[in-house]
XYZ file of C-alpha atoms in Angstrom:
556
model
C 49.228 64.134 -45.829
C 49.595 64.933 -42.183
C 46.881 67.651 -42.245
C 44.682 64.634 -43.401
C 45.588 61.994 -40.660
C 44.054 63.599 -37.565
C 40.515 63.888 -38.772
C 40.870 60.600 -40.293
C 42.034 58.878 -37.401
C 38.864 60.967 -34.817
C 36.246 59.776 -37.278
C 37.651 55.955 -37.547
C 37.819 56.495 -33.507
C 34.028 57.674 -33.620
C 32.360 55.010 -35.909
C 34.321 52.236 -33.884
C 32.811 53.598 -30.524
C 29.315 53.935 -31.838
C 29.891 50.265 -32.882
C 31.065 48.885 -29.757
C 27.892 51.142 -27.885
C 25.175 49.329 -30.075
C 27.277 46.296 -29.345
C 26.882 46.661 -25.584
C 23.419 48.082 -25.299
C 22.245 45.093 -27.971
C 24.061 42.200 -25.270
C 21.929 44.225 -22.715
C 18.609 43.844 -23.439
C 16.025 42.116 -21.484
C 13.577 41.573 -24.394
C 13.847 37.640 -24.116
C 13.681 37.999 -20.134
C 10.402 39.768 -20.012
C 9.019 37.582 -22.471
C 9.214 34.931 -20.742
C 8.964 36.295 -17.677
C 5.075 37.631 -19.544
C 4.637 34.098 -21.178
C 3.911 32.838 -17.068
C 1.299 35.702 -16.769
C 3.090 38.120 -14.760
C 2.936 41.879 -15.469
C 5.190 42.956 -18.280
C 5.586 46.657 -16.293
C 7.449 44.481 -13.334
C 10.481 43.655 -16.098
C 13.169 46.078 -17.196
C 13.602 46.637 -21.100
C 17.587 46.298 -20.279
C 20.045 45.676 -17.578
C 19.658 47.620 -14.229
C 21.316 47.855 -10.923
C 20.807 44.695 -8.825
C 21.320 45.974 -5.362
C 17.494 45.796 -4.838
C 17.806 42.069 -5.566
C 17.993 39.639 -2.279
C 18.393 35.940 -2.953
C 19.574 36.509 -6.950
C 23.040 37.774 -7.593
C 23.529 41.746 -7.440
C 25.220 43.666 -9.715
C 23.343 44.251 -13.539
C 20.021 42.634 -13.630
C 17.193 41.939 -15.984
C 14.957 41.318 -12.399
C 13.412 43.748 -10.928
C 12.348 43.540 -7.053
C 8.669 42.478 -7.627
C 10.466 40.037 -10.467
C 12.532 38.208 -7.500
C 9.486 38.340 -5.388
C 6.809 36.897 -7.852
C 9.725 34.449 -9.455
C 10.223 33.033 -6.080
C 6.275 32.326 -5.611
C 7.009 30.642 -9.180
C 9.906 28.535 -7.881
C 8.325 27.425 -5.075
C 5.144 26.208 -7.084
C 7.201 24.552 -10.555
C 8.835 22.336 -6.966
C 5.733 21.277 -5.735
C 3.978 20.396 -9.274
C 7.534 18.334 -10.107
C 6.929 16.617 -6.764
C 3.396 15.847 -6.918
C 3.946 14.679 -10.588
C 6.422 12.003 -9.287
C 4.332 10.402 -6.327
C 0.712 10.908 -8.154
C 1.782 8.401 -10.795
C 2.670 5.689 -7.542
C -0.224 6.944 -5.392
C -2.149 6.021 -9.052
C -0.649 2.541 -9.231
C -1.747 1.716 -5.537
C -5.245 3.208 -5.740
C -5.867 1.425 -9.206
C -4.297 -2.217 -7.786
C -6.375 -1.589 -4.669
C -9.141 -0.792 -6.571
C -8.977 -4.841 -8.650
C -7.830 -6.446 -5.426
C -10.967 -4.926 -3.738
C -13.370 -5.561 -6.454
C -12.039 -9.203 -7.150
C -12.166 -10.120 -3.565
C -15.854 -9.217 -3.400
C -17.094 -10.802 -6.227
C -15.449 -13.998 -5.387
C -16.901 -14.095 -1.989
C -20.443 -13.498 -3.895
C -19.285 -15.862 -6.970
C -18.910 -18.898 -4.152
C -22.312 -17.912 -2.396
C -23.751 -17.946 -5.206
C -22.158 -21.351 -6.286
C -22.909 -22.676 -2.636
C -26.421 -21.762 -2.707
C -27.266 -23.068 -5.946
C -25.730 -26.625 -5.318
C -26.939 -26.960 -2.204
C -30.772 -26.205 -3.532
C -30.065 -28.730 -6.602
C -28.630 -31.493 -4.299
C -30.370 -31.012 -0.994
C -33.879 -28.944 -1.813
C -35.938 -27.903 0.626
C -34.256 -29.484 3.624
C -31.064 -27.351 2.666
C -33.760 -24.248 2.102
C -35.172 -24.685 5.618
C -31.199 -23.966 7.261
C -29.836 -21.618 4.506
C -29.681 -18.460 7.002
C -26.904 -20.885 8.842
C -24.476 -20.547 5.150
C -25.684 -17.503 4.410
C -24.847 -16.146 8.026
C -21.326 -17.809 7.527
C -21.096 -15.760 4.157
C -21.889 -12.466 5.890
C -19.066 -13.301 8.806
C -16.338 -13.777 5.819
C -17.720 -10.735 4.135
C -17.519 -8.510 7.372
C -13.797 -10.141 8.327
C -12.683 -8.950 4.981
C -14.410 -5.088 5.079
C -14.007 -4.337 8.678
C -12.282 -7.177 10.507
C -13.227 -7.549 14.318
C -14.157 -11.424 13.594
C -12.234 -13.569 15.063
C -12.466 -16.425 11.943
C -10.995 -19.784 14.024
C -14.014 -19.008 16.483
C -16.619 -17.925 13.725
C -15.806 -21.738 11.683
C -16.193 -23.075 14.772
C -19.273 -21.772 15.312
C -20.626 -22.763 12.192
C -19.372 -26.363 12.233
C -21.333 -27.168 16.078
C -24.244 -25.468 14.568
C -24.433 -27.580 11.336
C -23.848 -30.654 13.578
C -26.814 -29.342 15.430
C -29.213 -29.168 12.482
C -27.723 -32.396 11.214
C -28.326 -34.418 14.494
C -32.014 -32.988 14.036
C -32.340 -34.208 10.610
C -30.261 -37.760 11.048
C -32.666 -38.794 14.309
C -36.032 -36.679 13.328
C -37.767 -39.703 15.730
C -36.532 -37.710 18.521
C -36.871 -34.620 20.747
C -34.219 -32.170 21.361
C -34.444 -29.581 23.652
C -31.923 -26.425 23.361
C -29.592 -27.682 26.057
C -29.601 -31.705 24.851
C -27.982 -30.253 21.256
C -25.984 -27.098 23.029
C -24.501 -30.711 24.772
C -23.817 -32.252 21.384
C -21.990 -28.931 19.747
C -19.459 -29.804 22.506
C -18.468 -33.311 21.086
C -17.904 -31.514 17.761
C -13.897 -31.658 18.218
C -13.850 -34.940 19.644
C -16.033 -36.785 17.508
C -15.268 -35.437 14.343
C -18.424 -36.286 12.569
C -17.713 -33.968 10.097
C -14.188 -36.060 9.397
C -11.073 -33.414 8.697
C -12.805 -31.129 6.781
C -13.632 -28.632 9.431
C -10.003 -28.454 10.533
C -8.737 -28.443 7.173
C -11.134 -25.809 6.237
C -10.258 -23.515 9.134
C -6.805 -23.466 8.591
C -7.103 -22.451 4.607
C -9.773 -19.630 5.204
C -8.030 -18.241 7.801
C -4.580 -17.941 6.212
C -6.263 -16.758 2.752
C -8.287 -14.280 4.513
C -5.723 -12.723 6.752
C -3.284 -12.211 3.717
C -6.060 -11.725 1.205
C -7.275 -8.429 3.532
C -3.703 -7.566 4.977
C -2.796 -7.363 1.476
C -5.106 -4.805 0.384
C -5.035 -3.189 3.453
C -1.756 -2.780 2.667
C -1.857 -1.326 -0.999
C -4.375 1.092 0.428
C -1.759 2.367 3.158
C 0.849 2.655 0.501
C -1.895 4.772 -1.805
C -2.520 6.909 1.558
C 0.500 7.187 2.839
C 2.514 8.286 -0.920
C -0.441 10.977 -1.130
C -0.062 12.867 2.301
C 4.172 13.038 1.432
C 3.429 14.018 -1.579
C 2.050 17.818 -0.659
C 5.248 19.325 0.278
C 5.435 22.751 1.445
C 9.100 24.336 1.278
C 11.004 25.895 3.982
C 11.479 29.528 3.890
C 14.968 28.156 3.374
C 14.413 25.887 0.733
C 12.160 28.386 -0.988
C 15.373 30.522 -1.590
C 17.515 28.066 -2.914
C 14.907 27.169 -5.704
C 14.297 30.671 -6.518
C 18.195 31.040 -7.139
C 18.133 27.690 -8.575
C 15.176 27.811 -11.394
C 15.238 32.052 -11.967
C 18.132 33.656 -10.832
C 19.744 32.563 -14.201
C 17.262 34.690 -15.919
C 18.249 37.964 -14.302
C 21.739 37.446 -15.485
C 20.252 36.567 -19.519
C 20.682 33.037 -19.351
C 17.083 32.112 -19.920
C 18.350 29.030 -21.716
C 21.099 27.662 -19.366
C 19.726 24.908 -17.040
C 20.708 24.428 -13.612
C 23.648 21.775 -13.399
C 22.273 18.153 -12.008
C 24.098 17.997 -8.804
C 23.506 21.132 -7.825
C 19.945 20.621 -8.483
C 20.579 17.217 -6.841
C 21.634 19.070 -3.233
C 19.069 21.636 -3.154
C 16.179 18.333 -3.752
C 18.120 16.440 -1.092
C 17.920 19.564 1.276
C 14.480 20.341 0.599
C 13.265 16.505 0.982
C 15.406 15.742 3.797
C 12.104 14.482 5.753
C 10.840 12.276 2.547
C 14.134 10.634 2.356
C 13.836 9.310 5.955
C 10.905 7.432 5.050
C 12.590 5.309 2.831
C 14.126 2.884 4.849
C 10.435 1.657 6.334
C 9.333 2.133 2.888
C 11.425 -0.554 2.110
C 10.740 -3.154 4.925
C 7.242 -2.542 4.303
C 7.774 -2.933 0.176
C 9.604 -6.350 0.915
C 7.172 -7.355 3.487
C 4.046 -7.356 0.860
C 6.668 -9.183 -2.123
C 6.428 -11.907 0.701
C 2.463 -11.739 1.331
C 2.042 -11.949 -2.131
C 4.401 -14.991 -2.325
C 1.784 -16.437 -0.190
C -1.332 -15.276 -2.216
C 0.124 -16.789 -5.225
C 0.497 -20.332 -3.052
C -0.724 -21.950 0.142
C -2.607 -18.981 0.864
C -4.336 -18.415 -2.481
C -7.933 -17.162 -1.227
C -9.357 -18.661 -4.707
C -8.159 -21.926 -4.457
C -9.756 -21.452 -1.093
C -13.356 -20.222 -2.075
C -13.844 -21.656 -5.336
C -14.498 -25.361 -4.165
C -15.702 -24.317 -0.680
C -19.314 -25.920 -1.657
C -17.639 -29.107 -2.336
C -15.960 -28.800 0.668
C -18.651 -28.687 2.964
C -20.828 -30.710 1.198
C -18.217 -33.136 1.644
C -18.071 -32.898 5.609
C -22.078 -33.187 5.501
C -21.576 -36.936 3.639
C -19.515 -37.814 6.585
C -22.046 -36.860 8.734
C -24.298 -39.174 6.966
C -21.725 -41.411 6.821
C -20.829 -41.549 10.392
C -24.376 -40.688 11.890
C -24.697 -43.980 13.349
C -21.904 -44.040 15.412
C -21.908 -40.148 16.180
C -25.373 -40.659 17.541
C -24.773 -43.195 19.977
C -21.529 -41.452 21.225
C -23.583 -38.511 21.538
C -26.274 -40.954 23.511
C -23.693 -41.958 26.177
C -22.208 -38.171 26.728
C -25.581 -36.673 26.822
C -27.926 -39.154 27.717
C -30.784 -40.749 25.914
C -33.416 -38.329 24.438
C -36.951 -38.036 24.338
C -38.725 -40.199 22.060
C -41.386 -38.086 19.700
C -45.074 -39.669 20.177
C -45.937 -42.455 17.471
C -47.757 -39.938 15.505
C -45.132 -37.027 15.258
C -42.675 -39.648 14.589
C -43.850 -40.703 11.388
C -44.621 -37.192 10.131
C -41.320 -35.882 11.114
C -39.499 -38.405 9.489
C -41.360 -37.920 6.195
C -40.786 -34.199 6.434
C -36.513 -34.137 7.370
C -35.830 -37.423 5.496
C -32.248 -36.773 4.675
C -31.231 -39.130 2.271
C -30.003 -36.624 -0.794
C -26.089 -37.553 -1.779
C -23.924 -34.744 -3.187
C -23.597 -35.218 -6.830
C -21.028 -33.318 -8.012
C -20.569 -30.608 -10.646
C -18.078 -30.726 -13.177
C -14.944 -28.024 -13.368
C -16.214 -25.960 -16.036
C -19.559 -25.429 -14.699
C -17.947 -23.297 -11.394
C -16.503 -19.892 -12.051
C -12.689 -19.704 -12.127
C -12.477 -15.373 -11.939
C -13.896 -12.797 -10.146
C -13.802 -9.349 -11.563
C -12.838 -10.528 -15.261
C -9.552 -12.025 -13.669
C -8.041 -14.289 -11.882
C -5.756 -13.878 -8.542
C -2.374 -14.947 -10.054
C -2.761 -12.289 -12.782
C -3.598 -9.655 -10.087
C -0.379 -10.599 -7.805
C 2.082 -11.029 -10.533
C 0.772 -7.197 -11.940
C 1.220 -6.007 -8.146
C 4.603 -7.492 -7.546
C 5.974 -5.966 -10.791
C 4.504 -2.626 -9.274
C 6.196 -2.771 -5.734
C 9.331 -3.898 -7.458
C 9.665 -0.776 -9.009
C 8.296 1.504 -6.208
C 10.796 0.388 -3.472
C 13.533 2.585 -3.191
C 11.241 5.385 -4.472
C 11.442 8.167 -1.567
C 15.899 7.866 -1.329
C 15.602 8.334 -5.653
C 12.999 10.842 -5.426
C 15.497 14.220 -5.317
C 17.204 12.292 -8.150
C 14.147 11.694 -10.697
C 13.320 15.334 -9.685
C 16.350 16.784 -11.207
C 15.817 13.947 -14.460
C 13.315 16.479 -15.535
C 14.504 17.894 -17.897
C 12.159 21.404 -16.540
C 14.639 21.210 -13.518
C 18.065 20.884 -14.189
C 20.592 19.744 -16.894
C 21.745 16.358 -18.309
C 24.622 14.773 -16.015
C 26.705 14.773 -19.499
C 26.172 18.799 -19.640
C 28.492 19.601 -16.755
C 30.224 23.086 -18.204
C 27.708 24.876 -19.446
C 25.092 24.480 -16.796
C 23.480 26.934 -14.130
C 25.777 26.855 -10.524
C 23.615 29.377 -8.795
C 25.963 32.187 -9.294
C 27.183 31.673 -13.752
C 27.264 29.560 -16.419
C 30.089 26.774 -15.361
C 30.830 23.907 -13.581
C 28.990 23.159 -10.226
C 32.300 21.977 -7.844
C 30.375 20.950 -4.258
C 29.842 17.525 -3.731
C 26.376 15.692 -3.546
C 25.430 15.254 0.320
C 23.400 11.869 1.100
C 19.502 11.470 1.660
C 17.982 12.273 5.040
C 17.643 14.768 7.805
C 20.561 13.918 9.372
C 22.726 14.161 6.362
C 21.468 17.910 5.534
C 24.300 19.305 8.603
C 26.765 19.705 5.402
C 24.281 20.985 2.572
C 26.040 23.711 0.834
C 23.045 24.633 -1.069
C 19.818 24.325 1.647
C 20.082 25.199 5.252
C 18.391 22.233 7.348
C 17.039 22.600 10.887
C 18.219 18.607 11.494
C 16.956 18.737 14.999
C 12.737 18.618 14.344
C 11.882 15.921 12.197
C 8.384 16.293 10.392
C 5.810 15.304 12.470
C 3.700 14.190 9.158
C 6.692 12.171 7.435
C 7.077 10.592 11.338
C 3.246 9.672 11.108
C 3.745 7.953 7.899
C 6.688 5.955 9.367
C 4.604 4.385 12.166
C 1.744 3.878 9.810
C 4.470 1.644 7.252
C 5.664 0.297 10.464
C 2.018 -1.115 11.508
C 1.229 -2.556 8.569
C 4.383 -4.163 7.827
C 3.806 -5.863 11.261
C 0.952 -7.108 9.950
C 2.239 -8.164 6.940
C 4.948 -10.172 9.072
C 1.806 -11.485 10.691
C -0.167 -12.571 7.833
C 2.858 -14.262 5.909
C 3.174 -16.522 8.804
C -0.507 -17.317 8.228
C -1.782 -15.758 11.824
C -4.781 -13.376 11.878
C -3.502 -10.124 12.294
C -5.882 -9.033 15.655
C -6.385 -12.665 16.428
C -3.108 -13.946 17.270
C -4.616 -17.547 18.933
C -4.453 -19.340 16.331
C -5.376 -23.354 16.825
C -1.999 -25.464 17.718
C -2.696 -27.674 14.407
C -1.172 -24.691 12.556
C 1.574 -27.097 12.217
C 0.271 -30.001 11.016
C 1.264 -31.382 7.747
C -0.633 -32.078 4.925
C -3.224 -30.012 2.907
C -4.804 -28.595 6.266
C -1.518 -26.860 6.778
C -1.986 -24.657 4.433
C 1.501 -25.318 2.777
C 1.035 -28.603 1.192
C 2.844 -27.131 -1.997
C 5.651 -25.668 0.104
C 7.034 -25.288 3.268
C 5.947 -22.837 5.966
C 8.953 -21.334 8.102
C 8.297 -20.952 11.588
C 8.301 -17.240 11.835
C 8.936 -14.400 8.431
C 11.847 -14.680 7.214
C 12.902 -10.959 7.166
C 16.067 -9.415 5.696
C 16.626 -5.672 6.871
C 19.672 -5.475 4.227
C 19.527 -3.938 0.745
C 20.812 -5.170 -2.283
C 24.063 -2.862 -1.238
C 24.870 -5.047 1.237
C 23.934 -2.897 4.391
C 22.706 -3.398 7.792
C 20.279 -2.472 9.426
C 21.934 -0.257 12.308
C 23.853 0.887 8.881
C 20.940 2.179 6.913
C 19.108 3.769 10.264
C 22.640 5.669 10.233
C 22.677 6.572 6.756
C 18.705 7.101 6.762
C 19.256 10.297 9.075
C 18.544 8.631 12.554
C 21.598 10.595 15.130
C 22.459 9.187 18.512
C 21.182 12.466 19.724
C 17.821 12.814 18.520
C 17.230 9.055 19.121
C 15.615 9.941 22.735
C 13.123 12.160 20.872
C 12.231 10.053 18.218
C 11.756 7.336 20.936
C 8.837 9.371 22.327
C 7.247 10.601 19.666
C 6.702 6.977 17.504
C 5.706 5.685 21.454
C 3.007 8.114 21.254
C 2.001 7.867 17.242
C 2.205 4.011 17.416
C -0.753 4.073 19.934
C -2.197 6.478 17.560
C -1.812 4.658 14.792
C -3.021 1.063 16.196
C -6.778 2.549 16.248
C -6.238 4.461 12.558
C -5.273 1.518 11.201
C -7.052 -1.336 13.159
């Protein structure tokens, strides 16, 4: 029995080792690594068929591997490209929103500018015929002068309306005494009683308060969702720090070296490597979200006083009405005009009669019912446009402090927040123990994950800054109903009634503007917390003195 238990005992020892070496060389393979490491289209020769030494490796963890060194180099090309495409997914979508809402605005603004010429012109020929034919280039000049405000600017629209009223009065003095002679300086004399006499009644000043309001936020407004559009598609091409680049590499790959091709990164550890590679975006979001607030409030404004289609739908009537007080009052305007600027020159008996039969002016507006005038432009109307945009900015403020979050909500990135064990730390499968560090350069100091050269902002993300910072000046502008390069706007601007511009509400004396989010902060509080140091304060001084110079002529 003895002579038995020896050899028994070395061949149970045997098939129990030969066991435990198929066990061990089976939980080394690297089959499933260079699959997938072949399914991205690298070269299958660059991956081991099992474990080997790491020492080669320099950003993964050393020791047994499944990467080899042109693995670590080509997977950190990979990381470094799977950031940028999560990245770029994220602001495309909002840089899609603006362009498309720009896009509308743009489109509907046009068309009702040619919708009311349109509806001017054929009025006018219906009511007035060939008299109004003879003087169309004066509406159709005032036409292209709202056109060109709203494309380019550079008109200054309290003087332009002013313009057209003293030369309307002109023609109309012509017409309303056609028995006498006016030279160029006799009517350039009666385009300067045009304030005091008022033959025109209140329309003109009405007029010239509603245009100008509707056409400063109507542009500003667009203006501004095509900044937004611009300024979400330059942050949105990031390119990583050397720095960053490593800390993705070990973030998205290094798991696969060690076999755990299926083991996600853990969400905050994603969440500080995100918040240390878009340090720079996160500093944008506190102007972000001035400038966000500052078009809710210009599109307040659209939707009431300053609602460019109320403006521009009736505008015939409008002015058709100021030329009936002109008929109206022509009597009395005449011989006020008579006393200022002397008699005129009777025409000889002959031209008299002729000239009277050819500028009798005795046609009466008759007006045109509400269904007959177009109510859209573009296959819309303005309310639907601004209560789509608002919904839109709504949802984009806050975007640039929540972007390193959504980031890691892919589910390509990192793990669920509820998966906190069996997630990716950047060194083995378990719990990820470092806190999350806040949003923003200046917050990056502690990073356990990214190292962050806090000391040079981005000159790009600073150039988007000043650009949100321009236009929300403008915005701040055009709420308060002043022309945003025009700033001399008539005293009346105060008056009450409808040519206030606020007959349906009242108009503050200056934007009301609230620098606090919904958390309750300050501002001093949020430039702290946005990554602004007492230190690099000087610095940043300079450089927005010299890109808001810059940016006055990009964005004029």
């Amino acid at each position: 029995m003895a002579r038995f238990g020896l050899p028994a005992l070395l061949c149970t020892l045997a098939v129990l080792s030969a066991a435990l070496l198929a066990a061990e060389l089976k939980s080394k393979s690297c089959s499933e690594v260079r699959r997938l490491y072949v399914s991205k289209g690298f070269n299958k020769n660059d991956a081991p068929l099992h474990e080997i030494n790491g020492d080669h490796l320099k950003i993964c963890p050393q020791g047994s591997t499944c990467c080899s060194e042109e693995m670590e180099e080509k997977y950190s090309l990979q990381s470094k490209e799977d950031f940028k495409s999560v990245v770029s997914e994220q602001c495309d979508h909002l840089q899609a929103v603006f362009a498309s809402r720009y896009k509308k605005f743009d489109e509907f603004f046009k068309e009702l500018l040619e919708n009311a010429e349109k509806s001017l012109n054929d009025m006018f020929v219906k009511t007035y015929g060939h008299l109004y034919m003879q003087n169309s280039e004066l509406f159709k000049d005032l036409f292209v002068e709202l056109k060109r405000y709203y494309v380019v600017g550079n008109v200054n629209l309290e003087e332009m309306l002013n313009d057209f009223w003293a030369r309307l009065l002109e023609r109309m003095f012509r017409l309303v005494n056609s028995q006498y002679h006016f030279t160029d300086e006799y009517l350039e004399c009666v385009s300067k009683y045009t304030e005091q006499l008022k033959p025109f009644g209140d329309v003109p000043r009405k007029l010239k308060l509603q245009v100008t309001r509707a056409f400063v936020a109507a542009r500003t407004f667009a203006q501004g969702l095509a900044v937004a559009g611009d300024v979400v598609s330059k942050v949105s091409v990031v390119n990583p720090t050397a720095q960053c680049t490593h800390a993705l590499l070990k973030m998205i790959y290094c798991s696969h070296c060690q076999g755990l091709v299926t083991v996600k990164p853990c969400y905050n550890y994603c969440s500080n490597i995100m918040r240390g590679c878009l340090a720079n975006q996160g500093d944008l979001d506190f102007e972000w979200n001035n400038f966000i607030d500052a078009m809710l409030m210009v599109a307040e404004r659209l939707e009431g006083p300053f609602n460019i289609e109320s403006v521009m739908d009736p505008i015939d009537v409008k002015i058709s009405d100021a030329i009936m007080n002109m008929q109206d009052n022509s009597v009395q305007v005449s011989q006020k005009v008579f006393q200022g600027c002397g008699p005129p020159k009777p025409l000889p008996a002959g031209r008299v009669s002729r000239s009277i039969s050819e500028s009798a002016f005795s046609a009466r507006f008759r007006p045109h019912h509400p269904e007959e005038r177009p109510t859209t432009a573009a296959g819309t109307s303005l309310d639907r446009l601004v209560t789509d945009v608002k919904e839109k900015l709504k949802q984009a403020k806050k975007f640039w402090s929540s972007l390193p979050s959504n980031v890691c909500n892919d589910e390509r990135m990192a793990a669920g927040n509820s998966n906190e064990d069996d997630c990716w730390n950047g060194k083995g499968k378990s719990r990820y123990l470092f806190a999350v560090t806040g949003n923003g350069l200046a917050n990056q100091g502690n990073n356990p994950e990214v190292q962050v050269d806090t000391s040079k902002p981005d000159i790009l993300i600073l150039r988007q800054i000043m650009a949100l910072r321009v236009m929300t000046s403008k915005m701040k502008n055009a709420y308060n109903g002043n022309d945003v390069d025009f700033f001399d706007i008539s005293d009346e601007s105060s008056g009450e009634g409808s040519g206030s511009g606020c007959e349906y509400q009242q108009c503050p004396s200056e934007f009301d503007y609230n620098a606090t989010d919904h958390s309750g902060k300050s501002a001093n509080e949020k430039a702290d917390s946005a990554g602004v140091r007492p230190g690099t304060q000087a610095y940043l001084l300079t450089v927005f003195c010299i890109l808001f110079l810059v940016m006055q002529r990009e964005w004029r």
